[in-house]
mmCIF file of C-alpha atoms in Angstrom:
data_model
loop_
_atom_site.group_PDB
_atom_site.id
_atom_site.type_symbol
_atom_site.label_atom_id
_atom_site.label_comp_id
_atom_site.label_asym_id
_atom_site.label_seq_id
_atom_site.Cartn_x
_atom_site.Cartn_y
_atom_site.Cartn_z
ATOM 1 C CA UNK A 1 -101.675 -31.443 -29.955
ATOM 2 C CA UNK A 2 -101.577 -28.364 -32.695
ATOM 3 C CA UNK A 3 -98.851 -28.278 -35.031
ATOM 4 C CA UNK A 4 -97.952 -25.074 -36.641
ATOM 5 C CA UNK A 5 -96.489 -25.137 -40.159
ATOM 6 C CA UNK A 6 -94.558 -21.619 -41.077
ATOM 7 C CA UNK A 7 -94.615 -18.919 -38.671
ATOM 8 C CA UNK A 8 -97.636 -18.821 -36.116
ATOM 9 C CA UNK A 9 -98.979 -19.032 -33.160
ATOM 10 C CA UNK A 10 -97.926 -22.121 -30.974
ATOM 11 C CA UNK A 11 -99.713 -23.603 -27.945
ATOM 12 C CA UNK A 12 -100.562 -20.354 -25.487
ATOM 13 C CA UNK A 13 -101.048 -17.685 -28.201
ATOM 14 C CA UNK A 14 -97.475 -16.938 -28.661
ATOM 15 C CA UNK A 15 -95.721 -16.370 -31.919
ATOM 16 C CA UNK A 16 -93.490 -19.059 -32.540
ATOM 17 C CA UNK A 17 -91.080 -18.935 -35.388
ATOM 18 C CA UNK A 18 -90.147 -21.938 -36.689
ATOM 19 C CA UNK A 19 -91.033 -24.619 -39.254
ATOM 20 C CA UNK A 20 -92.811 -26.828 -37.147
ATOM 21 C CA UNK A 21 -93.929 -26.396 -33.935
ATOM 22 C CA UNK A 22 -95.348 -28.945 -31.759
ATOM 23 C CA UNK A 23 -97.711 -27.772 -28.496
ATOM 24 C CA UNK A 24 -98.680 -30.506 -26.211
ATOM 25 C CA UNK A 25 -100.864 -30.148 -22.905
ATOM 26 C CA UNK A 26 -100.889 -31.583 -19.318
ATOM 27 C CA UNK A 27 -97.799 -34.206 -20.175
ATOM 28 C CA UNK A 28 -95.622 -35.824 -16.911
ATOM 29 C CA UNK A 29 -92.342 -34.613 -16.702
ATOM 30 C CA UNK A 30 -90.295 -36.638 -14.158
ATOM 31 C CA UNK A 31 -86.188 -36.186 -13.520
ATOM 32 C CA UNK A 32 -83.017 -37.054 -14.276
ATOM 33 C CA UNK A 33 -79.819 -36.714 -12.703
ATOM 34 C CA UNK A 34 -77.862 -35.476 -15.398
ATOM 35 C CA UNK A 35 -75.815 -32.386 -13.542
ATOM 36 C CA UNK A 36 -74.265 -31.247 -16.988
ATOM 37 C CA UNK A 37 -72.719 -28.692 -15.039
ATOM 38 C CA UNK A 38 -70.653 -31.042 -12.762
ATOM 39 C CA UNK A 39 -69.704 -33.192 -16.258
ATOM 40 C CA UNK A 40 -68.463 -30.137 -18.190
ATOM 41 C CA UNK A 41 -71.535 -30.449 -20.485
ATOM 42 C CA UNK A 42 -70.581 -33.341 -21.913
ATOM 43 C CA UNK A 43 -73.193 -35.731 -23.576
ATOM 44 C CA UNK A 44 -70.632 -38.945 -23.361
ATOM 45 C CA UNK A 45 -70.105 -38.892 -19.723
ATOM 46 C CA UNK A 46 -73.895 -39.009 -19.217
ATOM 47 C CA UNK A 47 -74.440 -41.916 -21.651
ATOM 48 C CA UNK A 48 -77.064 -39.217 -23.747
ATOM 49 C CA UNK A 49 -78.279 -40.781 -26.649
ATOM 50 C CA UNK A 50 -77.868 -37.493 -28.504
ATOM 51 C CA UNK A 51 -74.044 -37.239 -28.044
ATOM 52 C CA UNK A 52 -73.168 -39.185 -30.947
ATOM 53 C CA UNK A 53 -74.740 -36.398 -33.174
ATOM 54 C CA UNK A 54 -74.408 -33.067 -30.490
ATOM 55 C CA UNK A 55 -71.261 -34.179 -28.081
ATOM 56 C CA UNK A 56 -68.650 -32.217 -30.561
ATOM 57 C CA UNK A 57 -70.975 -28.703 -30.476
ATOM 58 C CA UNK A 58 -69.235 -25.794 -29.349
ATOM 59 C CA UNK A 59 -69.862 -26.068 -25.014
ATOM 60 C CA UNK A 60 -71.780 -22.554 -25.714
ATOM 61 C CA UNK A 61 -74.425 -24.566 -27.605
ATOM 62 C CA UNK A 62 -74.197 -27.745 -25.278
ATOM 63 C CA UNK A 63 -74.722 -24.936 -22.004
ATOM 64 C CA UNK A 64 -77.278 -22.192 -23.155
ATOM 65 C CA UNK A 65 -80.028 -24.508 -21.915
ATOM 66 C CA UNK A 66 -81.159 -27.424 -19.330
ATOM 67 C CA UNK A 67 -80.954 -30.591 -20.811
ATOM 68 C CA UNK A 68 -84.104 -33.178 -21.264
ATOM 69 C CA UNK A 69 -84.864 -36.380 -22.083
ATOM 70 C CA UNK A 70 -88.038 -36.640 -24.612
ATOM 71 C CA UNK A 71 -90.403 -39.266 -25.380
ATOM 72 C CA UNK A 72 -93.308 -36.816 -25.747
ATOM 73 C CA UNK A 73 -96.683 -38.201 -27.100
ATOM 74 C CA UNK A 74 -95.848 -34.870 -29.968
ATOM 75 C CA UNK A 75 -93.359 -33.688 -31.542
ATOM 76 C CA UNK A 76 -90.041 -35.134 -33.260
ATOM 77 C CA UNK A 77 -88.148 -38.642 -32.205
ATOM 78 C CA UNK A 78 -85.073 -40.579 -32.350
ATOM 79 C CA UNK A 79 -81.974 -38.576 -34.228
ATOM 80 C CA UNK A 80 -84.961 -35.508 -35.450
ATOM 81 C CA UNK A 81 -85.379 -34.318 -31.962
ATOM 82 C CA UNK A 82 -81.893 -34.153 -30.686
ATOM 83 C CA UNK A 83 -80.574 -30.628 -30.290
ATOM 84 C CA UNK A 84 -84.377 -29.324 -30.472
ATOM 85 C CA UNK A 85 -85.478 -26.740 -28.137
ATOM 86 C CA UNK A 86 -88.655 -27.352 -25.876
ATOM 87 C CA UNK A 87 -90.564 -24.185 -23.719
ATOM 88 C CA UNK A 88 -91.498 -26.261 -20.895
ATOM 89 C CA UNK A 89 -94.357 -24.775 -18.702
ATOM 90 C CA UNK A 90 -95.261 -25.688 -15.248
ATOM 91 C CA UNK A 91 -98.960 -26.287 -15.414
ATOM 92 C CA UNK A 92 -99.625 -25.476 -11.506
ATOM 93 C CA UNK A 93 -97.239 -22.377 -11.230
ATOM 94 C CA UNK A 94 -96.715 -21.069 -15.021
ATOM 95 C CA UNK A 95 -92.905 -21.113 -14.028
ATOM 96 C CA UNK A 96 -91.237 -21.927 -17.446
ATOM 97 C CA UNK A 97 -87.609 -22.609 -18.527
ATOM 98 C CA UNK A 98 -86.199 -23.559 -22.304
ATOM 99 C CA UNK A 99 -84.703 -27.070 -22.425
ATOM 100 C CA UNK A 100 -82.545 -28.877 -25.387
ATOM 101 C CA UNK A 101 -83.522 -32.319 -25.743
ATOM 102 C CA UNK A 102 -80.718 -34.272 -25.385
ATOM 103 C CA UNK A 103 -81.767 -38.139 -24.880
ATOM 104 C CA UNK A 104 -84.655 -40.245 -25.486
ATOM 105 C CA UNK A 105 -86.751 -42.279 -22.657
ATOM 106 C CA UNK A 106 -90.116 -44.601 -23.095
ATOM 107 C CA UNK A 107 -92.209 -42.912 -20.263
ATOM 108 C CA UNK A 108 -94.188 -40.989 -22.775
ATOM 109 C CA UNK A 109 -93.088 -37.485 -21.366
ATOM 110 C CA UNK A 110 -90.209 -34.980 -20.269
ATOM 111 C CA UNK A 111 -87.461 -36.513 -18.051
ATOM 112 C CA UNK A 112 -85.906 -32.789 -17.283
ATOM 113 C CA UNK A 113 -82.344 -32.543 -15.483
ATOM 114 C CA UNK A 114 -83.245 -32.321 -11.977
ATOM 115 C CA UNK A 115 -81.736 -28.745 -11.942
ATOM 116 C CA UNK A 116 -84.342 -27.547 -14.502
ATOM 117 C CA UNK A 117 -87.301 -29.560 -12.702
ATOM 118 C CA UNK A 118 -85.969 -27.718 -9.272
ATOM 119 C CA UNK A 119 -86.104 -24.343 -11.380
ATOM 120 C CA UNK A 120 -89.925 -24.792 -12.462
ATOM 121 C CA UNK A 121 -90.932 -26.513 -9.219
ATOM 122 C CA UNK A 122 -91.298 -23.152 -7.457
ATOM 123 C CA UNK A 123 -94.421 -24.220 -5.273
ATOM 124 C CA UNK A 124 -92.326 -27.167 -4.014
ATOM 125 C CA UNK A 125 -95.357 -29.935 -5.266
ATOM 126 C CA UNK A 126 -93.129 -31.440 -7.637
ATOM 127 C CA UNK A 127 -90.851 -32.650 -5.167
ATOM 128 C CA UNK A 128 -93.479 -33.725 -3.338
ATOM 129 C CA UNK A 129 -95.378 -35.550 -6.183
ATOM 130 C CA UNK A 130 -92.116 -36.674 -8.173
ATOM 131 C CA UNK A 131 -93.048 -35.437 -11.134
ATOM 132 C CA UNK A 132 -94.631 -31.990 -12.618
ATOM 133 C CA UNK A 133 -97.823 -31.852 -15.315
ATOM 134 C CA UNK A 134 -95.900 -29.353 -18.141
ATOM 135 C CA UNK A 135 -97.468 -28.003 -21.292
ATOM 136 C CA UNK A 136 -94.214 -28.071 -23.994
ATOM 137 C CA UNK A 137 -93.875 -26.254 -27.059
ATOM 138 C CA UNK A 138 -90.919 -26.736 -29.613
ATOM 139 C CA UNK A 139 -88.856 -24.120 -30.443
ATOM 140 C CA UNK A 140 -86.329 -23.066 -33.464
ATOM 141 C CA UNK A 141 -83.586 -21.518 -32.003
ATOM 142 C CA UNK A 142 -82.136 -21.325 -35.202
ATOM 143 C CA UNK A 143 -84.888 -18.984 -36.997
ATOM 144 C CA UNK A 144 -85.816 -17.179 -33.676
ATOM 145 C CA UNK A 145 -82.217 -15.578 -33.996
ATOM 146 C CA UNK A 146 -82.579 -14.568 -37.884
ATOM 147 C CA UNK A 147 -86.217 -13.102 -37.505
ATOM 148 C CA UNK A 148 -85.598 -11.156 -34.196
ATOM 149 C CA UNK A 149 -83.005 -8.754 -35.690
ATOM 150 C CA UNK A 150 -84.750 -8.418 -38.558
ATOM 151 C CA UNK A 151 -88.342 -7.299 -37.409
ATOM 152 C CA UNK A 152 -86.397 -5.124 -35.051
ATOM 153 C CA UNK A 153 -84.880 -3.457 -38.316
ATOM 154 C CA UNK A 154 -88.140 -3.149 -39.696
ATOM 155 C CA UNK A 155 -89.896 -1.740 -36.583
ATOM 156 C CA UNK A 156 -87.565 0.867 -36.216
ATOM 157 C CA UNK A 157 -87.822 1.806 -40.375
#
């Protein structure tokens, strides 16, 4: 695991803005049968452990992303990592989506909504196996939206 304080690079080289980032290698991410987008996005009809902290967001906030369950061997727990962003990458394929961690599990990795594990199982071996090998890296949404526009405004100074 590397963890990042302040801006700076974050797991595979990128820059990754945000107070602290957590990079983890080679961790099992199974599936869940969530289907937010047959519940409306709503974090109390799928039991989420999250939803008594996230269920009243805007839906915009509850649908920009896959949802996740996370019980990562890095990065934040319990109440800290709800609402967090993860860049989940498919070790085998590099196929990669952005998830929001919306529950919490004990099997010491991702459980990704099947919809996002379908999106990164592009080879089809995850189906196959039942579970991918990711590389995760958390992610400020928050900050990433403040610093964009701004070195864009200094770039074109």
């Amino acid at each position: 695991m590397r963890r990042v304080f302040g801006d700076g690079v974050c797991g595979d080289g990128r820059k990754c803005f945000c107070a602290k980032c957590y990079y983890r290698d080679f961790v099992r991410a199974t599936y869940h049968l969530y289907n937010p987008q047959d519940n409306n996005w709503d974090l109390r009809a799928v039991s989420a452990y999250c939803a008594k902290w996230d269920a009243d967001k805007p839906l915009e906030w509850r649908s920009k992303y896959g949802w996740t369950t996370f019980c990562g061997p890095a990065g934040p727990t319990g109440q800290e990592a709800c609402g967090k962003c993860l860049l989940v990458t498919n070790t085998a394929t590099g196929a990669q989506a952005t998830v929001r961690i919306v529950d919490q599990c004990s099997n010491g990795g991702l459980d990704l909504d099947v919809n996002v594990f379908n999106q990164i199982d592009t080879d089809g071996s995850g189906y196959q196996q039942g579970h991918h090998t990711v590389n995760y890296t958390t992610l400020s949404t928050v900050r990433t939206k403040l610093i964009k526009p701004l070195l864009a405004s200094i770039m074109n100074w």
